[in-house]
Amino acid sequence: PMPHGVNVGSWLSLEDYFFASHSAVEVATPDGDTAGMCLPPLHTSQATGPEWNSETDLLTNLAKETSLANALRVFHAHRTSFLDFDEDLTTLASLGIRSLRIPISWCLTDDDPTTIDPDDGKITDLELEKRFTCEDPFYEPHVKWPAVPRGLIVDFLKACAKHGITATLDIHTYPGGSSPGTFSGVWPLWPRFWTHGDQPSDNADPEEDIGRNLWKDFVAWIETLATDEPEAFKGLQGLTPMNEPAHLAGVFIDGKDNNSAFLPPLPPDVADAYLDELYTDDDTLMQVPDGAHLRVFKWLGDSVDVFRKSSLPSLGKELMVNVIEYAIDDRNQTQMWTTSVIGAWWRAATSSKERSSWAVLDMHHYHAWSSDCSGASDGPPSANYTCSDTNARTEALERCTNWARLFRSTIDKECGPGAKLMAGEMSASTHHSVRHACNDKTTLKTTYEMQHKAAQDANVNIFFWSFKMPYGGSFRPAWSLKHFLYLMGVLPRPDESNYICGDHVSPPHEPK
């Protein structure tokens, strides 16, 4: 059975392990390690550029080693070659997958990168920065983000419409990084979005409320597509305002190493007023507790309101709101408690009619990081079960796929029946380290199929992470749907490329 949808990760928002070849073993790269080895087709090894942690780190150091013009061309070449709008979308449509989730950067441009000529000495770096990068205001010296052309997004949405597919645009990154980790876009810098770019009080300077302004501008641009680019608008399913907001804030409550907590609590007066908004007098339902997570809830609630007031709901578009439990301090609490807190907030942030029409609650789910659900080739204590122990594997999967039923029943209890639910990210992986993870076909197949059935029974739409990762080496069997389906005998070719990270000799004309 196919998932409801699939992500196209690391296309318009980079994550290092997609480009690690066989040089990395952890999906979440440990502190101090560097996993990104390439960005094909123009950057394939140390002969063509640096290793990297995140896309801003790559842009900065690639520009230093070569030139800014060359660095921008490297990003553009990747973006125009990673996804084949005809072949890949035809493949997805033939599999019956009609829904895509597209992680994108917050940094967009109306300019065309094909006009960049690295050998043109007339265009200055200042002009290139102005047209093709965005300045992150929260760091000194300033960090530059490589801008994604709006025209590329429009062309992609048109291609989706042509193939009978719709896509959700997920703003995966924000200036300052909304969470720690390589997917934040600014790693190894500590995130500053919530400490520097969030102004939740009503009397705050709107010019300083950068995150909310970016979201408002993005929604306004999407609205223009309805009249300016109707075919592209047809290929749009919906929007996600932020990916995994403040992920790990509930883990790093007091900060980490020499860094302070990246999710500060709301000002007391703002927190009290917001708790009053969230309060219910029904003592059978969960009350949203106080805590730093209120800052995330308020930001997301405001993003829902922006969408609500736009023309998009009336035009049939959806808002997929992603909340991650690790933003909440849930020490000594159960998964049901955390899900209930999220459900209680969702009840207050949306109406029953909205929840059954355009407002979709998204909670990602992975077995790979769960000590109770993970499997490993070497078994305990590395994981809950040994890959070859079929009885232990079945017992763990039967217990752990219960998450979908728990998600549905908890939200139904807090919000009433009929809410649209999704798990915007899931995979067939049994362990976050590929050295330990089960890669035998039987375990991969069983892990995926049991999750799929549980989600289907609970009416939760699941999206596989991710569609393809041809430079991902050993990550591919469980994290690339394309490679997974090849191993299952569904697709005829493996997920691989003509380019291999490190397999390159620099010809004389390439920049040094």
mmCIF file of C-alpha atoms in Angstrom, residues 65 85 92 107 110 189 191-192 203 233 257 261 334 355 361 487 489:
data_model
loop_
_atom_site.group_PDB
_atom_site.id
_atom_site.type_symbol
_atom_site.label_atom_id
_atom_site.label_comp_id
_atom_site.label_asym_id
_atom_site.label_seq_id
_atom_site.Cartn_x
_atom_site.Cartn_y
_atom_site.Cartn_z
ATOM 1 C CA GLU A 65 36.435 29.059 -1.412
ATOM 2 C CA PHE A 85 9.041 17.561 -13.051
ATOM 3 C CA LEU A 92 4.397 9.367 -8.288
ATOM 4 C CA CYS A 107 14.002 33.084 1.667
ATOM 5 C CA ASP A 110 11.658 37.111 -7.923
ATOM 6 C CA LEU A 189 24.696 28.392 15.125
ATOM 7 C CA PRO A 191 18.723 29.144 17.139
ATOM 8 C CA ARG A 192 17.586 32.725 17.693
ATOM 9 C CA ASN A 203 1.871 46.560 21.444
ATOM 10 C CA PHE A 233 -2.852 27.559 -7.911
ATOM 11 C CA ASP A 257 26.416 23.723 26.773
ATOM 12 C CA ALA A 261 17.229 28.206 26.346
ATOM 13 C CA THR A 334 2.792 10.270 29.044
ATOM 14 C CA ARG A 355 -11.172 21.341 11.661
ATOM 15 C CA LEU A 361 -3.426 19.060 12.592
ATOM 16 C CA LEU A 487 13.762 -3.020 -2.603
ATOM 17 C CA GLY A 489 10.097 -4.855 -6.122
#
